Tab-separated table of C-alpha atoms and ligand atoms in Angstrom:
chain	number	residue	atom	x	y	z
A	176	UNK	CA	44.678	-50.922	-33.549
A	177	UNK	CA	43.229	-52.043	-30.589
A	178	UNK	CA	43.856	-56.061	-30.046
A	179	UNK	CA	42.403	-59.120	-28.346
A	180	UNK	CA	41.643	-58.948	-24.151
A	181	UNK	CA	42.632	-61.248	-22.316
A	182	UNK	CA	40.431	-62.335	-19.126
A	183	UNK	CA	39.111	-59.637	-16.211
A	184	UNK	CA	39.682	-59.298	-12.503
A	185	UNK	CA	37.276	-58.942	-10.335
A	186	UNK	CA	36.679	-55.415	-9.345
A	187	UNK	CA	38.038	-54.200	-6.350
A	188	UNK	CA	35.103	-52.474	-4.483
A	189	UNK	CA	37.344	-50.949	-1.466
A	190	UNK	CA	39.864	-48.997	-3.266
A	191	UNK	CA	39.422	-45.213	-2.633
A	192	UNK	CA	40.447	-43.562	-5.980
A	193	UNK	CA	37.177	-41.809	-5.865
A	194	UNK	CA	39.399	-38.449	-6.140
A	195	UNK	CA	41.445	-39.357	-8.708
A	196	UNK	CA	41.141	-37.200	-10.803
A	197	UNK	CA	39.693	-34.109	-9.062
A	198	UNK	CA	40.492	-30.578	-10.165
A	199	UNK	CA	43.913	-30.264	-9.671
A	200	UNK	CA	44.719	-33.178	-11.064
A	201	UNK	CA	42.958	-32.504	-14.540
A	202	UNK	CA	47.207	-32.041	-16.111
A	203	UNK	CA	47.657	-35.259	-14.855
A	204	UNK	CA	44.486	-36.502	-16.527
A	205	UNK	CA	45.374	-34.814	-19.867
A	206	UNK	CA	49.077	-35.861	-19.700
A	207	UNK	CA	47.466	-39.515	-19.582
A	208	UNK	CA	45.689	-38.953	-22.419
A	209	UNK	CA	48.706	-37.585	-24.043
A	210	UNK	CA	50.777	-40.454	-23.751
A	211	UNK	CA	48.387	-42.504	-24.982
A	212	UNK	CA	48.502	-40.334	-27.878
A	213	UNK	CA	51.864	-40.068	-28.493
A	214	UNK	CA	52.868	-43.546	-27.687
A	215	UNK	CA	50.109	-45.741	-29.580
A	216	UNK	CA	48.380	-43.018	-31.720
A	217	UNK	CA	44.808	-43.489	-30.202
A	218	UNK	CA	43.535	-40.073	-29.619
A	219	UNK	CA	40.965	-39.543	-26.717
A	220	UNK	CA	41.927	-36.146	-26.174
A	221	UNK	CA	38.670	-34.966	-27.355
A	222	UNK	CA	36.407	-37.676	-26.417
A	223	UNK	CA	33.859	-36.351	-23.289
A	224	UNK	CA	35.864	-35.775	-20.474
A	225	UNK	CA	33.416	-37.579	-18.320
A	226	UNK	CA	32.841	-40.550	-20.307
A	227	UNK	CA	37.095	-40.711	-20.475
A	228	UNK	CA	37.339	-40.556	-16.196
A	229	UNK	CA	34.593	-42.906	-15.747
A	230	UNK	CA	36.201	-45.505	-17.815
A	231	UNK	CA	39.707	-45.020	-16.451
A	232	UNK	CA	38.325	-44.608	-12.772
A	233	UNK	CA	37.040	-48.121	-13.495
A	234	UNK	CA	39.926	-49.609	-14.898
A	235	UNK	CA	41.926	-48.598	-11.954
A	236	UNK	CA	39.407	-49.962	-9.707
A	237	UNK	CA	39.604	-53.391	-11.851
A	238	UNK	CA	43.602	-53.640	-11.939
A	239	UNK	CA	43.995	-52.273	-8.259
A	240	UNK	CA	45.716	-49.106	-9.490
A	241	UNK	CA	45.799	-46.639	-6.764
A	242	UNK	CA	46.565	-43.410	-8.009
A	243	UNK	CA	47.369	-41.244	-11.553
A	244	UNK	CA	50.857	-41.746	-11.215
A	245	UNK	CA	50.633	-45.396	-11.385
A	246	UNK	CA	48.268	-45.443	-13.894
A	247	UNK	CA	50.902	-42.904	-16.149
A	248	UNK	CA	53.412	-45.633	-15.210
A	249	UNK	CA	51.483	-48.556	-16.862
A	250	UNK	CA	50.838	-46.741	-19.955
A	251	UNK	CA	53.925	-45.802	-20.612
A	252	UNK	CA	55.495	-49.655	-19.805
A	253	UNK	CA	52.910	-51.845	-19.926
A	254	UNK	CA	51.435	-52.644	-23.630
A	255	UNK	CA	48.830	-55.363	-21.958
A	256	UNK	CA	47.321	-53.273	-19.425
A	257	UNK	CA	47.017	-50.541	-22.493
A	258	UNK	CA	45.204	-52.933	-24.227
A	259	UNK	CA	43.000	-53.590	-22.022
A	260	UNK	CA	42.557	-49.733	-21.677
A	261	UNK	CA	41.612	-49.136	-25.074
A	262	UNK	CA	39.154	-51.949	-25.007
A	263	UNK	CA	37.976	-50.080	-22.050
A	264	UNK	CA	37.141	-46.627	-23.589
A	265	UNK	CA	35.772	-48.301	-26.370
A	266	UNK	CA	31.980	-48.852	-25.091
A	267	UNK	CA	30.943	-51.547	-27.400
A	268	UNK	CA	27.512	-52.039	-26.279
A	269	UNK	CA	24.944	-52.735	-29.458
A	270	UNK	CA	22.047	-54.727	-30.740
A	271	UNK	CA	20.132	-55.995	-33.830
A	272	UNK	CA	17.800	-54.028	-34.949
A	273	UNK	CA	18.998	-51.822	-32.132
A	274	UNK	CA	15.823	-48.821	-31.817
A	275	UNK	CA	13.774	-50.985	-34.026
A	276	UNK	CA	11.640	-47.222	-35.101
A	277	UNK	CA	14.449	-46.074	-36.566
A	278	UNK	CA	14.222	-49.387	-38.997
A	279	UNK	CA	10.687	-49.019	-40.000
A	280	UNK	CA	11.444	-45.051	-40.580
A	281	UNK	CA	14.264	-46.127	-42.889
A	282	UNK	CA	11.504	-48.673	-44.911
A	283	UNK	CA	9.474	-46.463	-45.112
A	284	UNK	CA	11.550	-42.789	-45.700
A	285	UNK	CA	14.771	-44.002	-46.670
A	286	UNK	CA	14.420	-47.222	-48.678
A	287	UNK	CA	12.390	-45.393	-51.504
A	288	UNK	CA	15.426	-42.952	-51.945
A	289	UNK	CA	17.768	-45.841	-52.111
A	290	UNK	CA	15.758	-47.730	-54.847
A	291	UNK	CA	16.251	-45.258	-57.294
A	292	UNK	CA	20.101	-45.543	-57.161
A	293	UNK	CA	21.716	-48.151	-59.411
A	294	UNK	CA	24.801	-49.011	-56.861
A	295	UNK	CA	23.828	-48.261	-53.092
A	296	UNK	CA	27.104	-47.880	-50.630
A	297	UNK	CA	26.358	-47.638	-46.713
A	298	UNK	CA	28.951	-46.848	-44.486
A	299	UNK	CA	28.335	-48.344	-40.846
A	300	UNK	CA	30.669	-46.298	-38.829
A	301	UNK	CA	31.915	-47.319	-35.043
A	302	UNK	CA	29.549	-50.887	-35.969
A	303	UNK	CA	31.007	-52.435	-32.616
A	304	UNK	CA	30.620	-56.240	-32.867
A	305	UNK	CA	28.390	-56.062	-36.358
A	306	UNK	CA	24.466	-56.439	-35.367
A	307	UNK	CA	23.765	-53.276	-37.147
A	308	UNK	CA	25.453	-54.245	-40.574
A	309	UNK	CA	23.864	-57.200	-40.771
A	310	UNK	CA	20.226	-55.881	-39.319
A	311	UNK	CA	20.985	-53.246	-42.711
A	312	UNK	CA	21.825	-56.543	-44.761
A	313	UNK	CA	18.486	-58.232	-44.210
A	314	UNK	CA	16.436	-55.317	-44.544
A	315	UNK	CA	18.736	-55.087	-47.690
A	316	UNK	CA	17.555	-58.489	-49.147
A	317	UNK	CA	14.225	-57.731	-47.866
A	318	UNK	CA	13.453	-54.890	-49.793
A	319	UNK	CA	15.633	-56.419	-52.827
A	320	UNK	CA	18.361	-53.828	-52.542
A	321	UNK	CA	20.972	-56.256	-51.082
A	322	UNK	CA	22.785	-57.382	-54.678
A	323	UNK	CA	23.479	-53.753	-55.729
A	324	UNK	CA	24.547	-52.838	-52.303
A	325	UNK	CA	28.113	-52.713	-50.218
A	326	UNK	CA	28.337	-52.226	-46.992
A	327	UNK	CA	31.377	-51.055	-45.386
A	328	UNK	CA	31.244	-51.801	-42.050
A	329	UNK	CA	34.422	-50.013	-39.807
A	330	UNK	CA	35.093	-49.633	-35.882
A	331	UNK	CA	38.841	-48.700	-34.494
A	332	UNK	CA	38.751	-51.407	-32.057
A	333	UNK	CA	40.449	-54.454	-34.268
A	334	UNK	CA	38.574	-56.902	-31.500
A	335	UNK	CA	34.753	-56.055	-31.966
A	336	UNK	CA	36.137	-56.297	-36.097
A	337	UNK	CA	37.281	-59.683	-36.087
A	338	UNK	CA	34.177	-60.594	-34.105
A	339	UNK	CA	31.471	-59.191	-36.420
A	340	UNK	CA	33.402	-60.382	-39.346
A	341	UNK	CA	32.497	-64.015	-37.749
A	342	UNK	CA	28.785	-63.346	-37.200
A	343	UNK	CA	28.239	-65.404	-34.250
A	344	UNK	CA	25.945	-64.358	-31.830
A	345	UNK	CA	24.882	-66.152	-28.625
A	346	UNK	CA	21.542	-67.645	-28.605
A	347	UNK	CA	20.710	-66.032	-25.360
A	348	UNK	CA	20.069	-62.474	-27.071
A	349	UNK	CA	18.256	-64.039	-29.976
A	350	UNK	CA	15.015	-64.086	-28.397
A	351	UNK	CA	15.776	-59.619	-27.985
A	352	UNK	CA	17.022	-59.636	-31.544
A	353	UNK	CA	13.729	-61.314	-32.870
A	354	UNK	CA	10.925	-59.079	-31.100
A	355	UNK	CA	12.917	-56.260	-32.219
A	356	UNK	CA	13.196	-57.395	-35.844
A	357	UNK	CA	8.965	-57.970	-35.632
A	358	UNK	CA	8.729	-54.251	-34.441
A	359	UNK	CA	11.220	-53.041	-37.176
A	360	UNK	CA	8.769	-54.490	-39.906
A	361	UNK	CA	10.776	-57.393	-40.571
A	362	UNK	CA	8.872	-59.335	-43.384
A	363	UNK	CA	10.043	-62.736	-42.740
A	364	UNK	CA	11.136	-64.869	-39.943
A	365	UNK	CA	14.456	-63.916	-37.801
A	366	UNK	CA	15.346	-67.300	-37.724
A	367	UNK	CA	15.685	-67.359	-41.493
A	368	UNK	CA	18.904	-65.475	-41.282
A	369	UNK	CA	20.627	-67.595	-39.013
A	370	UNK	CA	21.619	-71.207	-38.150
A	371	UNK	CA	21.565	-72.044	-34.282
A	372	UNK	CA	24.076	-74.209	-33.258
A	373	UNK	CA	23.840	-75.302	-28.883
A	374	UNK	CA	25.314	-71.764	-27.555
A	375	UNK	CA	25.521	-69.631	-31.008
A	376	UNK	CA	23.030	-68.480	-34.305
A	377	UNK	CA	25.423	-68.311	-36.763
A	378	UNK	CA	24.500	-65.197	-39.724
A	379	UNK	CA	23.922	-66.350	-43.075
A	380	UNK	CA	26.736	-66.223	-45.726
A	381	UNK	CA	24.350	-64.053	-47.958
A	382	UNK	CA	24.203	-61.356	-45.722
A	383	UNK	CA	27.875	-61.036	-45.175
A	384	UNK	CA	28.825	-61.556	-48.461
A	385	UNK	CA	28.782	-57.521	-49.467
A	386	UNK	CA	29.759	-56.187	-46.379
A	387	UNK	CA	33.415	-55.243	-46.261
A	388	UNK	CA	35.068	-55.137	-42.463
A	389	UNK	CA	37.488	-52.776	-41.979
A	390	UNK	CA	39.662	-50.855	-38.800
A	391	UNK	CA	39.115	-47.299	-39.502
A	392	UNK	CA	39.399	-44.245	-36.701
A	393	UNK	CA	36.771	-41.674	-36.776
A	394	UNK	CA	39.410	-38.952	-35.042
A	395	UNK	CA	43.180	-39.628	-36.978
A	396	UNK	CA	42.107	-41.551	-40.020
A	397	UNK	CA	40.494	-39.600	-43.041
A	398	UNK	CA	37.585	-40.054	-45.645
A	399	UNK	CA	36.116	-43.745	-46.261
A	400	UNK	CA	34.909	-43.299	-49.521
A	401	UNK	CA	32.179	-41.766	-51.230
A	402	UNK	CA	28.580	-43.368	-49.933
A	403	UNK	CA	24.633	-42.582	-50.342
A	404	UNK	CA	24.560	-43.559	-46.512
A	405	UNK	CA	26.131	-43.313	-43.213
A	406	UNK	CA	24.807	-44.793	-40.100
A	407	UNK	CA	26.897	-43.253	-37.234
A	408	UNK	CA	25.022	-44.205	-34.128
A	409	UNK	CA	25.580	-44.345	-30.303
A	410	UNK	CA	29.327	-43.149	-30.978
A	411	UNK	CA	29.452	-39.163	-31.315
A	412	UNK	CA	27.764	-39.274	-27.878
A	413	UNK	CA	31.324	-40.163	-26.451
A	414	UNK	CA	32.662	-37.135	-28.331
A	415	UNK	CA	33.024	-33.678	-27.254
A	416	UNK	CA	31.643	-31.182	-29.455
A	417	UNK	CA	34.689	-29.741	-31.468
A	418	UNK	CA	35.129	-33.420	-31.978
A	419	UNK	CA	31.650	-33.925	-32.999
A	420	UNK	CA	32.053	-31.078	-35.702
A	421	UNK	CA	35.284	-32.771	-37.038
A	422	UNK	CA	33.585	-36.171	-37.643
A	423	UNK	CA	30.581	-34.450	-39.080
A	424	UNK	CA	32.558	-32.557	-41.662
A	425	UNK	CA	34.305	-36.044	-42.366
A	426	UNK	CA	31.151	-37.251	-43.366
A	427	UNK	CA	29.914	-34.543	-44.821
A	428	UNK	CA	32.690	-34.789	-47.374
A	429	UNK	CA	32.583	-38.703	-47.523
A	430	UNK	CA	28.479	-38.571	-48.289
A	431	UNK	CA	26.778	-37.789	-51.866
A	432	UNK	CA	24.564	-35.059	-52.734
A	433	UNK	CA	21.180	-36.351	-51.021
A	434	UNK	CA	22.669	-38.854	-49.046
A	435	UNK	CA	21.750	-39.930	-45.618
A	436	UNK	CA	23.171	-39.421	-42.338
A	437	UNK	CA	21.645	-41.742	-39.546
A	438	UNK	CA	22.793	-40.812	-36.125
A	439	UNK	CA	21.675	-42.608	-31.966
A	440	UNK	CA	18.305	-41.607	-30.685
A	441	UNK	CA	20.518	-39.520	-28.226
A	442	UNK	CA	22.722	-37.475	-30.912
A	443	UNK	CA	21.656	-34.302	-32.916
A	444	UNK	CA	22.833	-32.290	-35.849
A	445	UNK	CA	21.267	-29.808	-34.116
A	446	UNK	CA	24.371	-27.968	-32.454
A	447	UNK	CA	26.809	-28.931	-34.660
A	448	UNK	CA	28.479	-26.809	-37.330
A	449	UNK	CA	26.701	-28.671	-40.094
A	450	UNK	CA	23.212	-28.428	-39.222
A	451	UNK	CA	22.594	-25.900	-42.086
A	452	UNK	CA	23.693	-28.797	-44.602
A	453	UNK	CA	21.012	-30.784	-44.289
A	454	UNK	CA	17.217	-31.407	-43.673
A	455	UNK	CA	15.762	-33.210	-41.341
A	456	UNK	CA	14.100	-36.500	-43.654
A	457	UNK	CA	12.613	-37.706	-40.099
A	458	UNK	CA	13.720	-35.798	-36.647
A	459	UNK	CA	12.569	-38.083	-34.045
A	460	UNK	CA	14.330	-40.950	-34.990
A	461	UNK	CA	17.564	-38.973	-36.244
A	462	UNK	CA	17.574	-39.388	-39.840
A	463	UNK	CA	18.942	-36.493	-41.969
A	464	UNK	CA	19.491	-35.767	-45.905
A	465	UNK	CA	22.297	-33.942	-47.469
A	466	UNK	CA	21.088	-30.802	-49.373
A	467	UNK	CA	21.613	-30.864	-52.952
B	167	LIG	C1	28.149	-48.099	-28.510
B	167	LIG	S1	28.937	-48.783	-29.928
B	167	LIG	C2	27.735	-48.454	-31.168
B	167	LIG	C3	27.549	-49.606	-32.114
B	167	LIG	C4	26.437	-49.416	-33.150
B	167	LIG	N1	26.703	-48.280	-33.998
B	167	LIG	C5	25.094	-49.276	-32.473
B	167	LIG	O1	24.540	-48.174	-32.430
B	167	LIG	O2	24.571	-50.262	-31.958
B	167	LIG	C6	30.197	-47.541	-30.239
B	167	LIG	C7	31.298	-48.052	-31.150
B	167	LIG	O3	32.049	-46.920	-31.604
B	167	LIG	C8	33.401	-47.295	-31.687
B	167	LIG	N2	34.251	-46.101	-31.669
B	167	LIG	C9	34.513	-45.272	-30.629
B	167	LIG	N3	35.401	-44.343	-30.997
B	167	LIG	C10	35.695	-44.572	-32.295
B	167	LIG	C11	36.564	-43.955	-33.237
B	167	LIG	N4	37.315	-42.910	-32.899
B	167	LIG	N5	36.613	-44.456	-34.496
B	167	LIG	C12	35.872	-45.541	-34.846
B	167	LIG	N6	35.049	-46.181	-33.998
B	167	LIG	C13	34.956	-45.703	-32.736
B	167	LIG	C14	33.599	-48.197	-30.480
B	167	LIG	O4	34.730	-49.027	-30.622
B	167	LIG	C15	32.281	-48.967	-30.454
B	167	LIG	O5	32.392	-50.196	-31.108
């Protein structure tokens, strides 16, 4: 699992590794990948190749790594720079009430469908740092779902875990967390979820209280558990599309007849090898059922 990071350099600006990893030096590139594979058991192999070189292009320019051959070096001996590696590829970038449509479509299209379920389970997978768990919880206890519900909330990166287990969020994006809760159709106050300390708004116990945190790995680790709902957003866009498919039949097998797949405003069924399996319970903002 991927572990705490400790404190950045600067980045170097001057460093020419713009050609890193041109054309012919796509083995080296894979062999990278490889060994972090084979070494550590995180498997990129798959992920978009130009999401993968971005990240590592920036690493490089951040540790003053010259070339691929120094970089193979420091994977293979060097267990804190891989740390800081895996942190890397892991984009961890979220919000509360993150595309706040897509919470008012799942009021007002999914929400009804829950209801009539006597035990609701969600599974949040890739939840980064936890806003979108706990924007689910308080619509949850908002629509008085929240006491029959569990939430399992998973990401492979063992960091962002520990942190959304805690809840703590800097004041500084609360004011961005609010309006977007108010365009969601939030029915009550933001601040009644939280208590704001100086620096931090701390979440509620109640909303953590039926979420269960967990390290799980979309590509080497196998089926949750059975759910009515998986939100999987703003991660299969890192994926390539065999990749895609593979998670897709994961969850496929993991959700219940009728259940619902939420994916990011940027990610589709559409071209995957599953499309056929469901319908489409609200296309623009990504929302799909299982077919009976
Ligand atoms: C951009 S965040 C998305 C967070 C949240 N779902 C949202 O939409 O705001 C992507 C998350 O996916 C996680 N992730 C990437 N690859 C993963 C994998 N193979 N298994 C589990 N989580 C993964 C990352 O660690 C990161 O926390």
């Amino acid at each position: 699992m991927i572990e705490a990071v400790s404190e950045e350099k600067k980045p170097i600006d001057n460093l020419d590794i713009g050609d890193a990893f041109n054309e012919e030096k796509d083995e080296e590139f894979c062999k990278l990948l490889e060994s972090l594979y084979q070494k550590y058991g995180y498997d990129f192999r798959q992920y978009s190749e130009a999401h993968i070189k971005r990240r590592i292009r920036n690493r490089m320019t951040l540790s003053g790594i010259k070339d691929i051959s120094e970089i193979q070096f420091k994977i293979l001996n060097d267990e804190a720079f891989v740390i800081k590696l895996l942190h890397d590829l892991s984009i961890t970038v979220t919000e509360m009430f993150r595309d706040p449509n897509f919470y008012k479509s799942l009021r007002e299209n999914v929400i009804p469908l829950l209801k009539t379920y006597p035990f609701i389970k969600i599974w949040h997978a890739g939840c980064s740092t936890g806003q979108e768990a706990y924007s689910m919880a308080i619509l949850l206890q908002e629509e008085g779902l929240y006491e029959r519900s569990t939430l399992y909330a998973t990401d492979f990166n063992q960091q962002v875990v520990n942190q959304a287990k805690e809840g703590i969020f800097s004041n500084v994006l609360i004011k961005e967390y609010t309006a977007n809760y108010q365009v969601s159709g939030g029915k009550a106050s933001f601040s009644d979820y939280y208590t704001s300390d100086d620096t931090n708004a701390i979440m509620n116990q109640s909303l953590k209280k039926n979420i269960v945190w967990a390290n799980h790995n979309l590509v080497t680790d196998s089926v949750f558990a059975e759910v009515n709902m998986i939100l999987c957003r703003n991660v299969l866009i890192y994926f390539n599309k065999d990749l895609q498919n593979k998670v897709h039949t994961l969850f496929y097998s993991s959700l219940v007849k009728g259940g619902i797949l939420a994916l990011g405003s940027k990610e589709s069924l559409r071209f995957t090898d599953l499309n056929n399996k469901y319908v489409e319970a609200d296309r623009k903002n990504r929302i799909y059922k299982k077919k009976y």
